[in-house]
Coordinates of C-alpha atoms in Angstrom, one line a residue:
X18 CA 35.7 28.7 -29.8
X19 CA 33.1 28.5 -27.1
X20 CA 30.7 26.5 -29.3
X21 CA 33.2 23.2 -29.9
X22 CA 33.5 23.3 -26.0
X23 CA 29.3 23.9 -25.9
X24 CA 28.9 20.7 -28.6
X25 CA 31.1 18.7 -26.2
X26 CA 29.8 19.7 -22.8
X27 CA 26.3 18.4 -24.7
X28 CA 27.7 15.2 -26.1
X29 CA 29.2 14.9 -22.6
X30 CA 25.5 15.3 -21.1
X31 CA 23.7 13.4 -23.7
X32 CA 26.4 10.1 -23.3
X33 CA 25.4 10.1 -19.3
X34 CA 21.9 10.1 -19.8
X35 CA 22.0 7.0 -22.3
X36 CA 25.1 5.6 -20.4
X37 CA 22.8 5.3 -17.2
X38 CA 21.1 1.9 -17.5
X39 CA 20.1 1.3 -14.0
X40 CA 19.6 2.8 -10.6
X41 CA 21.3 2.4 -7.2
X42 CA 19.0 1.2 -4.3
X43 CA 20.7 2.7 -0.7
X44 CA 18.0 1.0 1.1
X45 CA 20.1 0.5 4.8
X46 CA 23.4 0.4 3.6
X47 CA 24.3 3.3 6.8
X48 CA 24.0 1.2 9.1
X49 CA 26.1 -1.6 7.6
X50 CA 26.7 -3.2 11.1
X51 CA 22.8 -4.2 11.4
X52 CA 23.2 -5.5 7.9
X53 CA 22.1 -9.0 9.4
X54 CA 19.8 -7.8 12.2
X55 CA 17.8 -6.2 9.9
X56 CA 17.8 -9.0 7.2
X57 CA 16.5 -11.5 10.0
X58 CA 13.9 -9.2 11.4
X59 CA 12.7 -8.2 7.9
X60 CA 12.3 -11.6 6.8
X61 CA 10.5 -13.0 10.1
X62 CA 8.2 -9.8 9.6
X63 CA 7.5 -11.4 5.4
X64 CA 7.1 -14.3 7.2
X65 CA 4.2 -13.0 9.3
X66 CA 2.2 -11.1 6.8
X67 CA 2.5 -14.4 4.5
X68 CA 1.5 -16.7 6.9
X69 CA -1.2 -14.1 8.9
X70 CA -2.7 -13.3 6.0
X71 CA -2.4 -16.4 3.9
X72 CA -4.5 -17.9 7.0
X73 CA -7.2 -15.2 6.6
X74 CA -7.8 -15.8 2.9
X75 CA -7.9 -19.7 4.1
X76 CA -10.8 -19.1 6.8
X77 CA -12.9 -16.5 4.8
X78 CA -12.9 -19.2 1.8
X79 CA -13.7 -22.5 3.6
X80 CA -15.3 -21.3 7.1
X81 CA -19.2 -21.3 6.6
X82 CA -19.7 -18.8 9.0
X83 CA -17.6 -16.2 7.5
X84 CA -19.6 -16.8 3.8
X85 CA -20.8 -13.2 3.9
X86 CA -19.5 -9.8 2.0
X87 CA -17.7 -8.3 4.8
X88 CA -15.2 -11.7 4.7
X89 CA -15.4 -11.7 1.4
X90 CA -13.6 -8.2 1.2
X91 CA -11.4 -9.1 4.1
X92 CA -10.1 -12.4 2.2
X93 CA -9.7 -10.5 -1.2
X94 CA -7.7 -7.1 1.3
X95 CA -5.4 -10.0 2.6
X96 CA -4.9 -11.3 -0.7
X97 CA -4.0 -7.5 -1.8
X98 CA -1.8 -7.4 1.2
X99 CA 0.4 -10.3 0.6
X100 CA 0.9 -9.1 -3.4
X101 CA 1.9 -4.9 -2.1
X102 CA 4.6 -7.0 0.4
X103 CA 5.5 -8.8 -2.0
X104 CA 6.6 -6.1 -4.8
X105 CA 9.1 -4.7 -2.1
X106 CA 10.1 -6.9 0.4
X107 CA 12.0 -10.0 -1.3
X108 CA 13.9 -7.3 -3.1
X109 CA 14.9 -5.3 -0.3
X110 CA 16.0 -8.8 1.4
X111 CA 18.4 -9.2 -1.7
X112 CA 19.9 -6.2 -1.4
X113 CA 20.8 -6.9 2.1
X114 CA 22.2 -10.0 1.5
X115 CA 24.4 -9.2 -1.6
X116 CA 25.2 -5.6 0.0
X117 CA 24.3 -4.4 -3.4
X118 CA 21.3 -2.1 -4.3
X119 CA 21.6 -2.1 -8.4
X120 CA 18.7 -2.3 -10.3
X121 CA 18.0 -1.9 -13.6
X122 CA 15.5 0.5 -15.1
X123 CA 13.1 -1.9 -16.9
X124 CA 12.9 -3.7 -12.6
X125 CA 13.0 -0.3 -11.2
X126 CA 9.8 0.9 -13.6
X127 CA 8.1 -2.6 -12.8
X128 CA 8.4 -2.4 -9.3
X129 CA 7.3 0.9 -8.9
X130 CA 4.3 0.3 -11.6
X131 CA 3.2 -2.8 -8.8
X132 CA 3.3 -0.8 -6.1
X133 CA 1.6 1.7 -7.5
X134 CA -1.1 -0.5 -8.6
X135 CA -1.4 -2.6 -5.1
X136 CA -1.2 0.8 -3.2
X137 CA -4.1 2.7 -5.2
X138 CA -6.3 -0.5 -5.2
X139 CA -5.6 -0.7 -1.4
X140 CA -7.2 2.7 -1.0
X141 CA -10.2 1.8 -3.0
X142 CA -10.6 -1.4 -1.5
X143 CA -10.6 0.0 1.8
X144 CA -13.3 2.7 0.7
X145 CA -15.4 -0.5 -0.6
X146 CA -15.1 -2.1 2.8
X147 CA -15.9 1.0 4.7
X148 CA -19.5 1.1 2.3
X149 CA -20.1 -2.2 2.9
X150 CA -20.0 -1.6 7.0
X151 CA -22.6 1.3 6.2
X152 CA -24.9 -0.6 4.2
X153 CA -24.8 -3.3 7.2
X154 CA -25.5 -1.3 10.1
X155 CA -27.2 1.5 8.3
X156 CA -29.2 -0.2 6.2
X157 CA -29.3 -3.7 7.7
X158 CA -32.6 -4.9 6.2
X159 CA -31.4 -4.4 3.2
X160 CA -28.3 -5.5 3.5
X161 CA -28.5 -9.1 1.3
X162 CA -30.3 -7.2 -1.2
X163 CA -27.8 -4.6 -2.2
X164 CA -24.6 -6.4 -1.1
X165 CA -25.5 -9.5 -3.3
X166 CA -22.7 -11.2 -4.7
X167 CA -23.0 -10.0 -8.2
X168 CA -22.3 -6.2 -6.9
X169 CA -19.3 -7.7 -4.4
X170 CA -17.4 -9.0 -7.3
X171 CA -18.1 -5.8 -9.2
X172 CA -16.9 -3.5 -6.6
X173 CA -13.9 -5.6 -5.4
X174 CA -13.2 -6.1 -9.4
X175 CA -13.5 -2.4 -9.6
X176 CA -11.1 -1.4 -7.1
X177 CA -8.3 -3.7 -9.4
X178 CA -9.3 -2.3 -12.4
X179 CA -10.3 1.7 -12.3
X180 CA -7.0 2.5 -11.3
X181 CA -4.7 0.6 -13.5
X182 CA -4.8 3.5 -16.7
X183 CA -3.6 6.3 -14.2
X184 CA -1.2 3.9 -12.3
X185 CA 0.6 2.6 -15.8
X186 CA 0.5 6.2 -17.1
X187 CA 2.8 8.0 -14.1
X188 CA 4.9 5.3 -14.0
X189 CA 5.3 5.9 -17.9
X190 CA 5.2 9.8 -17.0
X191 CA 8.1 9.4 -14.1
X192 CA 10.6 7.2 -16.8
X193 CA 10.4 9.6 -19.7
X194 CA 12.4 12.2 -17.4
X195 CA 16.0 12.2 -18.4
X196 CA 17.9 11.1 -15.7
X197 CA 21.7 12.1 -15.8
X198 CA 24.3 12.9 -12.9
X199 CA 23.9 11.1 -10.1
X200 CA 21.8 7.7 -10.1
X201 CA 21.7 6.3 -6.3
X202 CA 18.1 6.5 -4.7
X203 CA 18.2 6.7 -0.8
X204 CA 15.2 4.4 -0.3
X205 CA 14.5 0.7 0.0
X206 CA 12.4 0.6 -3.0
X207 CA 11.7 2.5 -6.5
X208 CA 9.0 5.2 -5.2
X209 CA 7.9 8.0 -7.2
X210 CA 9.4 11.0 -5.5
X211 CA 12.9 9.9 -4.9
X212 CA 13.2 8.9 -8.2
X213 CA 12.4 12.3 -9.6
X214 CA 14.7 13.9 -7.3
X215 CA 17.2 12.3 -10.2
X216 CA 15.7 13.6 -12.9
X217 CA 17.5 16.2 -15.1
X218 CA 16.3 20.2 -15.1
X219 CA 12.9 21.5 -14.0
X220 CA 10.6 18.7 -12.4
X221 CA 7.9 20.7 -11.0
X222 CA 5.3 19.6 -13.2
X223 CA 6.1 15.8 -13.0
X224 CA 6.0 16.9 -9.4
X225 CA 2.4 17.7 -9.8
X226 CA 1.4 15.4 -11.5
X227 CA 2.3 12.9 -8.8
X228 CA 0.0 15.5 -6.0
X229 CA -2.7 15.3 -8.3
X230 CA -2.7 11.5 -8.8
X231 CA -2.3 11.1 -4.8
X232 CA -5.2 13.0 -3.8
X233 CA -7.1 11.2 -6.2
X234 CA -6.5 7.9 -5.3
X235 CA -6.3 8.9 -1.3
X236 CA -8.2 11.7 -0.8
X237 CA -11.3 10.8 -2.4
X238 CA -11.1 7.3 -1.1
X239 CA -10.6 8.7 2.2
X240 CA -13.4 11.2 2.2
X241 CA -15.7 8.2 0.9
X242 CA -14.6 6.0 4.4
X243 CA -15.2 9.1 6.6
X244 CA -18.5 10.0 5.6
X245 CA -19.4 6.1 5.4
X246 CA -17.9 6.2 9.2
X247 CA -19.7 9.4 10.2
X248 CA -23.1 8.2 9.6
X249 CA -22.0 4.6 11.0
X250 CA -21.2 6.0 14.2
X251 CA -24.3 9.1 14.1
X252 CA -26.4 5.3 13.4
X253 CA -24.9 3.5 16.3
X254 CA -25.5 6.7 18.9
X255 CA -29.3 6.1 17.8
X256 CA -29.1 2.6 18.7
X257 CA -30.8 2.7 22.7
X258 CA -29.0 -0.4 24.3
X259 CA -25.7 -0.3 25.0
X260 CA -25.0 -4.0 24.3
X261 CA -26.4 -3.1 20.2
X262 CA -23.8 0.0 20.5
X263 CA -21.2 -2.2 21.6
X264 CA -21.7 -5.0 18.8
X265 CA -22.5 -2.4 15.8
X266 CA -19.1 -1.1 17.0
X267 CA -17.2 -3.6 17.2
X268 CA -17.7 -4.9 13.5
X269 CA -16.3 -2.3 12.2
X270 CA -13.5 -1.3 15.0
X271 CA -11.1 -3.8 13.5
X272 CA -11.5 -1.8 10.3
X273 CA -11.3 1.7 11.4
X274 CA -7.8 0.7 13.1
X275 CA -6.5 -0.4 9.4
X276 CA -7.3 2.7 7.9
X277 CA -6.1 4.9 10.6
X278 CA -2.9 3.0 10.1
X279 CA -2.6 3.0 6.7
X280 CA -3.7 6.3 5.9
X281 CA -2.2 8.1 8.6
X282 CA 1.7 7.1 7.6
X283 CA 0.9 7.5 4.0
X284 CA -0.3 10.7 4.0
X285 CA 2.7 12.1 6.7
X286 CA 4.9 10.5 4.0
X287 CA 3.5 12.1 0.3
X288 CA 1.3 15.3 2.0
X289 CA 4.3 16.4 4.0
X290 CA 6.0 20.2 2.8
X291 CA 8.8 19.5 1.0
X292 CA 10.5 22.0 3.3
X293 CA 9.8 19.5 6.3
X294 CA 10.6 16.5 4.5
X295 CA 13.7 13.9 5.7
X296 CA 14.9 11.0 3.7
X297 CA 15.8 9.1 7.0
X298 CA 11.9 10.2 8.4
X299 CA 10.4 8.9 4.8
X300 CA 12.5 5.8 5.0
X301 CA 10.8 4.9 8.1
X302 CA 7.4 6.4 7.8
X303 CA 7.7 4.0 3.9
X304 CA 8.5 0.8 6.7
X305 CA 4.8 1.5 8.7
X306 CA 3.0 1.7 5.6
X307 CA 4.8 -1.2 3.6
X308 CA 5.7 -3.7 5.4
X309 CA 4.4 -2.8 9.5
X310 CA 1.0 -2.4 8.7
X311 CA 0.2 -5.1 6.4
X312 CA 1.9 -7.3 9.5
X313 CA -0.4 -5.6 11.9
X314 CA -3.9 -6.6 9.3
X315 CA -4.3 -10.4 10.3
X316 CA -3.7 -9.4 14.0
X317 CA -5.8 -6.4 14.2
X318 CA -8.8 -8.6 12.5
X319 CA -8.2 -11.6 14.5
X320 CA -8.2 -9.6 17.8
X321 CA -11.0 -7.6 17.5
X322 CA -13.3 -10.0 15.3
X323 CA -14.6 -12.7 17.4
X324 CA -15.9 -14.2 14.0
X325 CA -12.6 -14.5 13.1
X326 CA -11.4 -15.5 16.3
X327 CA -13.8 -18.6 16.4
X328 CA -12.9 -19.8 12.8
X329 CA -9.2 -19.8 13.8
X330 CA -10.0 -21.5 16.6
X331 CA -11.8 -24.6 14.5
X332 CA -9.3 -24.6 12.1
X333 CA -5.6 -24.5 14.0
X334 CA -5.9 -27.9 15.1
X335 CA -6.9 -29.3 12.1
X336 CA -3.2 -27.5 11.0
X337 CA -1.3 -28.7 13.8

């Protein structure tokens, strides 16, 4: 007798898993009666990072001034900015205008495998630009020599490309789970961790897997920028004026406030103990990373470059 009912719990199981064709975004839907607030400051915010960085890539590609490597990584990271927005934001809108967070596998597996992608080359790009402000104030006479175009394209084309097998393979590696039960994700978007929190039976090693990946893709670049930075700044201390200290510094300030920024709320978010860990606090720490800090970028580097500052300054009222 107990094996018919054992047959039919199974068949029970096995119909959920291949009845579940799509996922359930929460994204905001708690505070229903900011639905609108939030749609409207979300969007200006898109707006911003569209317009901010879409103005960067603009100045670093027709500015004569700014036809050197360090714009030419800043145009291609602004570039890279407006696609990682991209892969969540106008989705996330959607949802708050419809008041309805379904999505299906096949868009949920895309839009993580993007983000995934934008996120990891972010790293490495940052790392890239972090080398190149080395080589410039480190090694400054040899700076056109080794930072010739040639190696530029190589390293920017590099930070694209080196990632993509590991970045395609987890987001193969998270969808192979069998997902039954519940099927609502209490985020904005399709990130890794939440959605192996649906996954059926022991996850541990998919779990892992994700740790490894991260402290590949963060930790090393990471280590990279801060021993590029430590013998920056162990170069500028050498430097006797304090004008030279000044304007070594401040090429690389703007920077150094990106990655602080970025790296900071991302690694509170994936390096925090799971024991610590609340899905209101990693909602919001997702929102600095994703969407507030790509805002900040054209700011930041407009601010503190006065490069940057100049060309805007040409080419505004040629705009207006």
């Amino acid at each position: 007798l107990p094996y018919p009912q054992m047959e039919s719990k199974l068949q029970a199981e096995e119909s959920n898993r291949t009845a579940m064709r799509e996922f359930v975004l929460l994204g905001f839907s708690d505070i229903l009666n900011l639905q609108w607030v939030l749609f409207g400051v979300f969007l200006l915010i898109y707006m911003i990072i569209l317009l901010g960085n879409g103005i960067i890539i603009l100045i670093t590609r027709i500015d004569p001034t700014l036809q050197n490597p360090m714009y030419f990584f800043l145009g291609n990271f602004s570039f890279l900015e407006i696609c990682y927005v991209t892969t969540t934001v106008p989705r996330m809108l959607k949802d708050i205008c419809t008041k309805k967070g379904n999505i299906s596998f096949l868009a949920c597996a895309t839009q993580l495998c993007f983000f995934l992608i934008f996120g990891g080359t972010e790293c490495l790009l940052l790392a890239v630009m972090a080398y190149d402000r080395y080589v410039a104030i480190c090694n400054p006479l040899h700076y056109p020599l080794v930072m010739n175009q040639r190696v530029c394209i190589r390293l920017v084309a590099g930070s694209w490309i080196s990632g993509l097998p590991f970045e395609i393979g987890q987001t193969c590696q998270v969808f192979s789970l069998s997902f039954c039960g519940a099927n609502t994700i209490n985020h904005f978007f399709c990130d890794v961790l939440p959605i192996i929190k649906l996954g059926c039976g022991d996850t541990s090693v998919n779990e892992m897997l994700v740790y490894i990946l991260s402290v590949i893709f963060f930790m090393v670049p990471f280590l990279l920028i801060v021993t590029s930075y430590g013998k920056i700044i162990s170069s500028i201390l050498k430097i006797s004026s304090a004008r030279g200290r000044a304007k070594a510094f401040s090429t690389c300030s703007s920077h150094l406030t990106v990655i602080i920024l970025f790296f900071g709320t991302a690694a509170i978010t994936y390096f925090q103990p799971k024991s610590n860990k609340s899905e209101g606090l990693e909602k919001l720490l997702s929102l600095f990373y994703t969407i507030l800090t790509p805002m900040m970028n054209p700011f930041i580097y407009s601010l503190r470059n006065k490069d940057v500052t100049v060309a805007l300054k040409k080419l505004l009222p040629k705009l207006l």
